[in-house]
């Protein structure tokens, strides 16, 4: 077998009990070339026995399209998605995915989040969760709350251009999406990461980790919206996951690699 396999995001790790860690680990052992997002991820792969010459730190390639996304005025974005935001009115975005080992608690968890948002008085744009086990109770709660409260707007699948521009003008992002870890720092956007998902991943100082607890979420919202020291800090912090130039780095690296037996036949270093 002489296929040369390349993998992105190897060495990344979260301490949330999700299956992603196992998938990344397994895929990494098959790969001949690794493109990691951070230097620490490279070191994790080396600890797994991967040879250092195979590993290249390039940042997060997802940021390339993020930087290229069309810039839309705030009024156009809110018109596109069907909710009026006046002047400097604050709004948040919510993306909360299920966790496969917390299925029975999903309904309770999402209701804590929604109740905290309602208490804040903000309008909120809600995107559907992914389809992992436990997503249905989340959607049920969304349908229930959005039918009662006009300041909550639910989307099945918001397109990328409007999504990124919606984040651009938001006061904060809530939930447990990797977007809060990987992309939101580019926008200097406060993120309230709720629950166990994404715990243990390297994050910038824009991320506030809280439990699935209404009072903790409310406290974090107040910090994101009104703590001038926190807001100033994140506005002056670059995104540790890159600057939107990962694709060019990949092209340059691949064009310089010699496709020989040394690359094909892997040695485990331990």
PDB file of C-alpha atoms in Angstrom:
ATOM      1  CA  UNK A   1       0.000   0.000   0.000  1.00  0.00           C
ATOM      2  CA  UNK A   2       1.642   3.252  -1.119  1.00  0.00           C
ATOM      3  CA  UNK A   3      -0.982   5.891  -0.378  1.00  0.00           C
ATOM      4  CA  UNK A   4       0.345   8.989   1.379  1.00  0.00           C
ATOM      5  CA  UNK A   5      -2.204  10.173   3.922  1.00  0.00           C
ATOM      6  CA  UNK A   6      -2.342  13.702   5.286  1.00  0.00           C
ATOM      7  CA  UNK A   7      -4.334  14.731   8.348  1.00  0.00           C
ATOM      8  CA  UNK A   8      -5.322  18.086   9.792  1.00  0.00           C
ATOM      9  CA  UNK A   9      -5.980  18.805  13.495  1.00  0.00           C
ATOM     10  CA  UNK A  10      -3.987  15.848  14.787  1.00  0.00           C
ATOM     11  CA  UNK A  11      -2.768  16.253  18.357  1.00  0.00           C
ATOM     12  CA  UNK A  12      -5.704  18.460  19.331  1.00  0.00           C
ATOM     13  CA  UNK A  13      -7.338  17.294  22.539  1.00  0.00           C
ATOM     14  CA  UNK A  14     -10.373  18.094  24.654  1.00  0.00           C
ATOM     15  CA  UNK A  15     -11.150  16.709  28.100  1.00  0.00           C
ATOM     16  CA  UNK A  16     -14.884  16.504  27.508  1.00  0.00           C
ATOM     17  CA  UNK A  17     -15.311  12.754  27.035  1.00  0.00           C
ATOM     18  CA  UNK A  18     -16.441  13.220  23.433  1.00  0.00           C
ATOM     19  CA  UNK A  19     -15.543  10.720  20.708  1.00  0.00           C
ATOM     20  CA  UNK A  20     -13.518  13.292  18.745  1.00  0.00           C
ATOM     21  CA  UNK A  21     -10.358  12.549  20.733  1.00  0.00           C
ATOM     22  CA  UNK A  22     -10.443   8.859  19.799  1.00  0.00           C
ATOM     23  CA  UNK A  23     -11.118   9.621  16.138  1.00  0.00           C
ATOM     24  CA  UNK A  24      -8.240  12.116  15.945  1.00  0.00           C
ATOM     25  CA  UNK A  25      -5.882   9.669  17.653  1.00  0.00           C
ATOM     26  CA  UNK A  26      -6.802   6.756  15.376  1.00  0.00           C
ATOM     27  CA  UNK A  27      -6.570   8.826  12.194  1.00  0.00           C
ATOM     28  CA  UNK A  28      -3.222  10.263  13.248  1.00  0.00           C
ATOM     29  CA  UNK A  29      -1.652   6.807  13.445  1.00  0.00           C
ATOM     30  CA  UNK A  30      -2.518   6.213   9.781  1.00  0.00           C
ATOM     31  CA  UNK A  31      -1.182   9.564   8.560  1.00  0.00           C
ATOM     32  CA  UNK A  32       2.138  10.122   6.819  1.00  0.00           C
ATOM     33  CA  UNK A  33       2.005  13.921   7.085  1.00  0.00           C
ATOM     34  CA  UNK A  34       0.472  15.948   9.901  1.00  0.00           C
ATOM     35  CA  UNK A  35      -0.728  19.546   9.699  1.00  0.00           C
ATOM     36  CA  UNK A  36      -1.359  20.756  13.236  1.00  0.00           C
ATOM     37  CA  UNK A  37      -2.934  23.984  14.406  1.00  0.00           C
ATOM     38  CA  UNK A  38      -0.648  24.633  17.389  1.00  0.00           C
ATOM     39  CA  UNK A  39       2.879  23.803  18.506  1.00  0.00           C
ATOM     40  CA  UNK A  40       1.428  22.004  21.545  1.00  0.00           C
ATOM     41  CA  UNK A  41      -0.523  19.720  19.189  1.00  0.00           C
ATOM     42  CA  UNK A  42       2.717  18.878  17.416  1.00  0.00           C
ATOM     43  CA  UNK A  43       4.246  17.903  20.763  1.00  0.00           C
ATOM     44  CA  UNK A  44       1.222  15.697  21.517  1.00  0.00           C
ATOM     45  CA  UNK A  45       1.795  13.797  18.266  1.00  0.00           C
ATOM     46  CA  UNK A  46       5.455  13.331  19.114  1.00  0.00           C
ATOM     47  CA  UNK A  47       4.363  11.829  22.444  1.00  0.00           C
ATOM     48  CA  UNK A  48       2.212   9.392  20.442  1.00  0.00           C
ATOM     49  CA  UNK A  49       5.357   8.163  18.716  1.00  0.00           C
ATOM     50  CA  UNK A  50       5.033  10.167  15.491  1.00  0.00           C
ATOM     51  CA  UNK A  51       8.286  11.213  13.832  1.00  0.00           C
ATOM     52  CA  UNK A  52       8.920  14.937  14.057  1.00  0.00           C
ATOM     53  CA  UNK A  53       9.850  15.375  10.400  1.00  0.00           C
ATOM     54  CA  UNK A  54       6.268  14.481   9.453  1.00  0.00           C
ATOM     55  CA  UNK A  55       4.643  17.240  11.526  1.00  0.00           C
ATOM     56  CA  UNK A  56       4.042  20.834  10.420  1.00  0.00           C
ATOM     57  CA  UNK A  57       2.359  23.621  12.404  1.00  0.00           C
ATOM     58  CA  UNK A  58       0.146  25.647  10.059  1.00  0.00           C
ATOM     59  CA  UNK A  59      -2.650  27.093  12.220  1.00  0.00           C
ATOM     60  CA  UNK A  60      -6.346  26.478  11.647  1.00  0.00           C
ATOM     61  CA  UNK A  61      -7.123  26.172   7.896  1.00  0.00           C
ATOM     62  CA  UNK A  62     -10.770  26.973   8.620  1.00  0.00           C
ATOM     63  CA  UNK A  63      -9.707  30.556   9.277  1.00  0.00           C
ATOM     64  CA  UNK A  64      -8.686  31.019   5.636  1.00  0.00           C
ATOM     65  CA  UNK A  65     -12.297  31.144   4.440  1.00  0.00           C
ATOM     66  CA  UNK A  66     -13.226  33.078   7.569  1.00  0.00           C
ATOM     67  CA  UNK A  67     -10.887  35.903   6.562  1.00  0.00           C
ATOM     68  CA  UNK A  68     -12.139  35.772   2.969  1.00  0.00           C
ATOM     69  CA  UNK A  69     -15.839  36.027   3.908  1.00  0.00           C
ATOM     70  CA  UNK A  70     -17.672  39.013   2.478  1.00  0.00           C
ATOM     71  CA  UNK A  71     -18.099  41.858   4.947  1.00  0.00           C
ATOM     72  CA  UNK A  72     -21.793  42.815   5.318  1.00  0.00           C
ATOM     73  CA  UNK A  73     -23.177  45.897   7.098  1.00  0.00           C
ATOM     74  CA  UNK A  74     -25.027  45.146  10.323  1.00  0.00           C
ATOM     75  CA  UNK A  75     -28.370  46.315   8.939  1.00  0.00           C
ATOM     76  CA  UNK A  76     -28.052  44.005   5.934  1.00  0.00           C
ATOM     77  CA  UNK A  77     -27.213  40.997   8.103  1.00  0.00           C
ATOM     78  CA  UNK A  78     -30.133  41.460  10.461  1.00  0.00           C
ATOM     79  CA  UNK A  79     -32.481  42.092   7.529  1.00  0.00           C
ATOM     80  CA  UNK A  80     -31.274  38.899   5.845  1.00  0.00           C
ATOM     81  CA  UNK A  81     -32.074  36.839   8.905  1.00  0.00           C
ATOM     82  CA  UNK A  82     -35.352  38.496   9.748  1.00  0.00           C
ATOM     83  CA  UNK A  83     -34.839  40.260  13.071  1.00  0.00           C
ATOM     84  CA  UNK A  84     -34.397  43.990  13.604  1.00  0.00           C
ATOM     85  CA  UNK A  85     -31.493  45.126  15.775  1.00  0.00           C
ATOM     86  CA  UNK A  86     -31.645  48.838  16.515  1.00  0.00           C
ATOM     87  CA  UNK A  87     -28.526  50.960  16.917  1.00  0.00           C
ATOM     88  CA  UNK A  88     -26.293  49.602  19.639  1.00  0.00           C
ATOM     89  CA  UNK A  89     -28.792  47.022  20.891  1.00  0.00           C
ATOM     90  CA  UNK A  90     -26.949  43.984  22.199  1.00  0.00           C
ATOM     91  CA  UNK A  91     -27.614  40.494  20.883  1.00  0.00           C
ATOM     92  CA  UNK A  92     -26.025  37.091  21.289  1.00  0.00           C
ATOM     93  CA  UNK A  93     -25.617  33.954  19.189  1.00  0.00           C
ATOM     94  CA  UNK A  94     -26.298  30.505  20.661  1.00  0.00           C
ATOM     95  CA  UNK A  95     -24.920  27.200  19.353  1.00  0.00           C
ATOM     96  CA  UNK A  96     -25.202  24.390  21.883  1.00  0.00           C
ATOM     97  CA  UNK A  97     -24.501  20.828  20.734  1.00  0.00           C
ATOM     98  CA  UNK A  98     -25.407  17.639  22.626  1.00  0.00           C
ATOM     99  CA  UNK A  99     -22.784  15.566  24.409  1.00  0.00           C
ATOM    100  CA  UNK A 100     -23.178  11.835  23.835  1.00  0.00           C
ATOM    101  CA  UNK A 101     -22.570  10.852  27.468  1.00  0.00           C
ATOM    102  CA  UNK A 102     -25.013  13.472  28.809  1.00  0.00           C
ATOM    103  CA  UNK A 103     -28.043  12.623  26.662  1.00  0.00           C
ATOM    104  CA  UNK A 104     -30.528  12.421  29.525  1.00  0.00           C
ATOM    105  CA  UNK A 105     -29.569  15.880  30.789  1.00  0.00           C
ATOM    106  CA  UNK A 106     -29.734  17.794  27.497  1.00  0.00           C
ATOM    107  CA  UNK A 107     -33.234  19.190  28.033  1.00  0.00           C
ATOM    108  CA  UNK A 108     -32.358  20.534  31.484  1.00  0.00           C
ATOM    109  CA  UNK A 109     -29.037  21.953  30.321  1.00  0.00           C
ATOM    110  CA  UNK A 110     -30.399  23.894  27.350  1.00  0.00           C
ATOM    111  CA  UNK A 111     -33.234  25.328  29.442  1.00  0.00           C
ATOM    112  CA  UNK A 112     -30.703  26.726  31.904  1.00  0.00           C
ATOM    113  CA  UNK A 113     -28.995  28.445  28.977  1.00  0.00           C
ATOM    114  CA  UNK A 114     -32.209  29.827  27.477  1.00  0.00           C
ATOM    115  CA  UNK A 115     -33.460  31.078  30.847  1.00  0.00           C
ATOM    116  CA  UNK A 116     -30.174  32.910  31.413  1.00  0.00           C
ATOM    117  CA  UNK A 117     -30.404  34.572  27.990  1.00  0.00           C
ATOM    118  CA  UNK A 118     -33.981  35.658  28.648  1.00  0.00           C
ATOM    119  CA  UNK A 119     -32.960  37.165  31.976  1.00  0.00           C
ATOM    120  CA  UNK A 120     -30.199  39.148  30.254  1.00  0.00           C
ATOM    121  CA  UNK A 121     -32.799  40.862  28.060  1.00  0.00           C
ATOM    122  CA  UNK A 122     -30.766  40.349  24.890  1.00  0.00           C
ATOM    123  CA  UNK A 123     -32.110  39.229  21.566  1.00  0.00           C
ATOM    124  CA  UNK A 124     -30.632  35.900  20.563  1.00  0.00           C
ATOM    125  CA  UNK A 125     -30.019  34.123  17.260  1.00  0.00           C
ATOM    126  CA  UNK A 126     -30.046  30.361  17.766  1.00  0.00           C
ATOM    127  CA  UNK A 127     -28.532  27.870  15.335  1.00  0.00           C
ATOM    128  CA  UNK A 128     -29.569  24.193  15.299  1.00  0.00           C
ATOM    129  CA  UNK A 129     -27.330  21.721  17.136  1.00  0.00           C
ATOM    130  CA  UNK A 130     -25.513  18.942  15.320  1.00  0.00           C
ATOM    131  CA  UNK A 131     -27.287  15.586  14.984  1.00  0.00           C
ATOM    132  CA  UNK A 132     -25.377  13.675  17.679  1.00  0.00           C
ATOM    133  CA  UNK A 133     -27.370  11.632  20.173  1.00  0.00           C
ATOM    134  CA  UNK A 134     -29.335  13.960  22.424  1.00  0.00           C
ATOM    135  CA  UNK A 135     -30.047  16.680  19.873  1.00  0.00           C
ATOM    136  CA  UNK A 136     -33.841  16.178  19.817  1.00  0.00           C
ATOM    137  CA  UNK A 137     -34.517  17.465  23.377  1.00  0.00           C
ATOM    138  CA  UNK A 138     -32.506  20.573  22.501  1.00  0.00           C
ATOM    139  CA  UNK A 139     -34.615  21.239  19.400  1.00  0.00           C
ATOM    140  CA  UNK A 140     -37.792  20.620  21.401  1.00  0.00           C
ATOM    141  CA  UNK A 141     -36.733  23.273  23.905  1.00  0.00           C
ATOM    142  CA  UNK A 142     -35.823  25.695  21.110  1.00  0.00           C
ATOM    143  CA  UNK A 143     -39.230  25.284  19.480  1.00  0.00           C
ATOM    144  CA  UNK A 144     -40.984  25.757  22.812  1.00  0.00           C
ATOM    145  CA  UNK A 145     -39.072  28.902  23.776  1.00  0.00           C
ATOM    146  CA  UNK A 146     -39.087  30.570  20.347  1.00  0.00           C
ATOM    147  CA  UNK A 147     -42.865  30.111  20.148  1.00  0.00           C
ATOM    148  CA  UNK A 148     -43.223  32.060  23.411  1.00  0.00           C
ATOM    149  CA  UNK A 149     -40.494  34.699  23.229  1.00  0.00           C
ATOM    150  CA  UNK A 150     -40.106  37.002  20.228  1.00  0.00           C
ATOM    151  CA  UNK A 151     -36.525  37.978  21.104  1.00  0.00           C
ATOM    152  CA  UNK A 152     -35.356  34.421  20.302  1.00  0.00           C
ATOM    153  CA  UNK A 153     -34.862  33.500  16.623  1.00  0.00           C
ATOM    154  CA  UNK A 154     -34.165  29.898  15.547  1.00  0.00           C
ATOM    155  CA  UNK A 155     -32.360  28.832  12.364  1.00  0.00           C
ATOM    156  CA  UNK A 156     -32.104  25.324  10.977  1.00  0.00           C
ATOM    157  CA  UNK A 157     -28.930  26.046   9.060  1.00  0.00           C
ATOM    158  CA  UNK A 158     -27.625  29.593   8.823  1.00  0.00           C
ATOM    159  CA  UNK A 159     -25.404  30.131   5.773  1.00  0.00           C
ATOM    160  CA  UNK A 160     -21.748  30.892   6.418  1.00  0.00           C
ATOM    161  CA  UNK A 161     -21.675  34.490   5.156  1.00  0.00           C
ATOM    162  CA  UNK A 162     -24.559  35.588   7.349  1.00  0.00           C
ATOM    163  CA  UNK A 163     -23.309  33.488  10.268  1.00  0.00           C
ATOM    164  CA  UNK A 164     -19.845  35.052  10.301  1.00  0.00           C
ATOM    165  CA  UNK A 165     -21.224  38.560   9.902  1.00  0.00           C
ATOM    166  CA  UNK A 166     -23.758  37.862  12.640  1.00  0.00           C
ATOM    167  CA  UNK A 167     -20.847  36.981  14.925  1.00  0.00           C
ATOM    168  CA  UNK A 168     -19.018  40.120  13.811  1.00  0.00           C
ATOM    169  CA  UNK A 169     -21.614  42.388  15.420  1.00  0.00           C
ATOM    170  CA  UNK A 170     -22.663  40.136  18.316  1.00  0.00           C
ATOM    171  CA  UNK A 171     -22.044  40.981  21.961  1.00  0.00           C
ATOM    172  CA  UNK A 172     -21.186  37.372  22.780  1.00  0.00           C
ATOM    173  CA  UNK A 173     -21.388  33.771  21.582  1.00  0.00           C
ATOM    174  CA  UNK A 174     -22.888  31.179  23.922  1.00  0.00           C
ATOM    175  CA  UNK A 175     -22.977  27.383  23.860  1.00  0.00           C
ATOM    176  CA  UNK A 176     -20.233  24.868  23.203  1.00  0.00           C
ATOM    177  CA  UNK A 177     -19.295  25.209  19.533  1.00  0.00           C
ATOM    178  CA  UNK A 178     -15.668  24.937  18.438  1.00  0.00           C
ATOM    179  CA  UNK A 179     -16.314  28.198  16.603  1.00  0.00           C
ATOM    180  CA  UNK A 180     -15.903  29.937  19.949  1.00  0.00           C
ATOM    181  CA  UNK A 181     -12.444  28.430  20.366  1.00  0.00           C
ATOM    182  CA  UNK A 182     -11.147  28.585  16.793  1.00  0.00           C
ATOM    183  CA  UNK A 183     -12.811  31.537  15.073  1.00  0.00           C
ATOM    184  CA  UNK A 184     -14.291  33.945  17.620  1.00  0.00           C
ATOM    185  CA  UNK A 185     -10.862  35.220  18.803  1.00  0.00           C
ATOM    186  CA  UNK A 186     -10.332  36.693  15.323  1.00  0.00           C
ATOM    187  CA  UNK A 187     -13.390  38.885  15.919  1.00  0.00           C
ATOM    188  CA  UNK A 188     -12.356  39.638  19.535  1.00  0.00           C
ATOM    189  CA  UNK A 189     -15.736  38.200  20.478  1.00  0.00           C
ATOM    190  CA  UNK A 190     -16.500  37.136  24.072  1.00  0.00           C
ATOM    191  CA  UNK A 191     -17.456  33.461  24.278  1.00  0.00           C
ATOM    192  CA  UNK A 192     -19.326  31.729  27.082  1.00  0.00           C
ATOM    193  CA  UNK A 193     -18.567  28.023  26.750  1.00  0.00           C
ATOM    194  CA  UNK A 194     -21.238  26.103  28.633  1.00  0.00           C
ATOM    195  CA  UNK A 195     -20.719  22.618  30.043  1.00  0.00           C
ATOM    196  CA  UNK A 196     -18.044  20.021  29.334  1.00  0.00           C
ATOM    197  CA  UNK A 197     -17.748  20.212  25.550  1.00  0.00           C
ATOM    198  CA  UNK A 198     -14.481  21.918  24.483  1.00  0.00           C
ATOM    199  CA  UNK A 199     -13.056  21.691  28.021  1.00  0.00           C
ATOM    200  CA  UNK A 200      -9.324  21.084  27.958  1.00  0.00           C
ATOM    201  CA  UNK A 201      -8.805  22.554  24.488  1.00  0.00           C
ATOM    202  CA  UNK A 202      -6.367  25.417  24.238  1.00  0.00           C
ATOM    203  CA  UNK A 203      -8.355  28.641  24.191  1.00  0.00           C
ATOM    204  CA  UNK A 204      -7.659  32.343  23.988  1.00  0.00           C
ATOM    205  CA  UNK A 205      -8.649  34.678  26.815  1.00  0.00           C
ATOM    206  CA  UNK A 206     -11.939  35.510  25.078  1.00  0.00           C
ATOM    207  CA  UNK A 207     -13.461  32.252  26.371  1.00  0.00           C
ATOM    208  CA  UNK A 208     -15.264  31.998  29.719  1.00  0.00           C
ATOM    209  CA  UNK A 209     -15.911  28.393  30.801  1.00  0.00           C
ATOM    210  CA  UNK A 210     -18.998  27.782  32.954  1.00  0.00           C
ATOM    211  CA  UNK A 211     -21.044  24.793  34.087  1.00  0.00           C
ATOM    212  CA  UNK A 212     -24.587  24.046  32.941  1.00  0.00           C
ATOM    213  CA  UNK A 213     -25.885  26.386  35.615  1.00  0.00           C
ATOM    214  CA  UNK A 214     -28.184  29.364  35.053  1.00  0.00           C
ATOM    215  CA  UNK A 215     -26.543  31.622  37.637  1.00  0.00           C
ATOM    216  CA  UNK A 216     -23.034  30.919  36.316  1.00  0.00           C
ATOM    217  CA  UNK A 217     -24.197  31.687  32.778  1.00  0.00           C
ATOM    218  CA  UNK A 218     -25.817  34.971  33.859  1.00  0.00           C
ATOM    219  CA  UNK A 219     -22.630  35.990  35.674  1.00  0.00           C
ATOM    220  CA  UNK A 220     -20.567  35.197  32.560  1.00  0.00           C
ATOM    221  CA  UNK A 221     -22.951  37.171  30.318  1.00  0.00           C
ATOM    222  CA  UNK A 222     -22.556  40.207  32.572  1.00  0.00           C
ATOM    223  CA  UNK A 223     -18.778  39.861  32.407  1.00  0.00           C
ATOM    224  CA  UNK A 224     -18.834  39.572  28.605  1.00  0.00           C
ATOM    225  CA  UNK A 225     -21.096  42.601  28.211  1.00  0.00           C
ATOM    226  CA  UNK A 226     -20.014  44.984  30.952  1.00  0.00           C
ATOM    227  CA  UNK A 227     -16.550  44.127  32.303  1.00  0.00           C
ATOM    228  CA  UNK A 228     -14.434  46.828  30.634  1.00  0.00           C
ATOM    229  CA  UNK A 229     -11.138  45.222  31.690  1.00  0.00           C
ATOM    230  CA  UNK A 230     -12.130  41.879  30.145  1.00  0.00           C
ATOM    231  CA  UNK A 231     -13.420  43.515  26.950  1.00  0.00           C
ATOM    232  CA  UNK A 232     -10.224  45.562  26.577  1.00  0.00           C
ATOM    233  CA  UNK A 233      -8.074  42.470  27.117  1.00  0.00           C
ATOM    234  CA  UNK A 234      -9.677  40.400  24.359  1.00  0.00           C
ATOM    235  CA  UNK A 235      -9.714  43.311  21.895  1.00  0.00           C
ATOM    236  CA  UNK A 236      -5.923  43.378  22.076  1.00  0.00           C
ATOM    237  CA  UNK A 237      -5.306  39.630  21.824  1.00  0.00           C
ATOM    238  CA  UNK A 238      -4.553  37.926  18.474  1.00  0.00           C
ATOM    239  CA  UNK A 239      -6.075  34.580  17.535  1.00  0.00           C
ATOM    240  CA  UNK A 240      -3.587  31.869  18.595  1.00  0.00           C
ATOM    241  CA  UNK A 241      -4.999  29.565  15.902  1.00  0.00           C
ATOM    242  CA  UNK A 242      -3.696  31.580  12.986  1.00  0.00           C
ATOM    243  CA  UNK A 243      -4.074  34.472  10.598  1.00  0.00           C
ATOM    244  CA  UNK A 244      -5.860  32.970   7.592  1.00  0.00           C
ATOM    245  CA  UNK A 245      -2.720  31.863   5.754  1.00  0.00           C
ATOM    246  CA  UNK A 246      -2.778  28.114   6.441  1.00  0.00           C
ATOM    247  CA  UNK A 247      -3.586  27.021   2.876  1.00  0.00           C
ATOM    248  CA  UNK A 248      -0.530  28.762   1.461  1.00  0.00           C
ATOM    249  CA  UNK A 249       1.624  27.070   4.084  1.00  0.00           C
ATOM    250  CA  UNK A 250       0.204  23.654   3.120  1.00  0.00           C
ATOM    251  CA  UNK A 251       0.901  24.222  -0.578  1.00  0.00           C
ATOM    252  CA  UNK A 252       4.454  25.311   0.158  1.00  0.00           C
ATOM    253  CA  UNK A 253       5.099  22.316   2.417  1.00  0.00           C
ATOM    254  CA  UNK A 254       3.627  19.732   0.044  1.00  0.00           C
ATOM    255  CA  UNK A 255       5.583  21.118  -2.888  1.00  0.00           C
ATOM    256  CA  UNK A 256       8.822  20.691  -0.955  1.00  0.00           C
ATOM    257  CA  UNK A 257       8.255  17.164   0.405  1.00  0.00           C
ATOM    258  CA  UNK A 258       9.971  14.279  -1.333  1.00  0.00           C
ATOM    259  CA  UNK A 259       7.560  11.360  -1.793  1.00  0.00           C
ATOM    260  CA  UNK A 260       9.967   8.532  -1.048  1.00  0.00           C
ATOM    261  CA  UNK A 261      10.100   5.353   1.037  1.00  0.00           C
ATOM    262  CA  UNK A 262      11.107   7.291   4.134  1.00  0.00           C
ATOM    263  CA  UNK A 263       7.747   9.037   4.002  1.00  0.00           C
ATOM    264  CA  UNK A 264       5.729   5.895   3.256  1.00  0.00           C
ATOM    265  CA  UNK A 265       7.192   3.527   5.852  1.00  0.00           C
ATOM    266  CA  UNK A 266       6.451   4.806   9.327  1.00  0.00           C
ATOM    267  CA  UNK A 267       8.525   4.200  12.426  1.00  0.00           C
ATOM    268  CA  UNK A 268       7.100   4.513  15.929  1.00  0.00           C
ATOM    269  CA  UNK A 269       9.593   6.453  18.048  1.00  0.00           C
ATOM    270  CA  UNK A 270       8.918   4.802  21.406  1.00  0.00           C
TER     271      UNK A 270
END
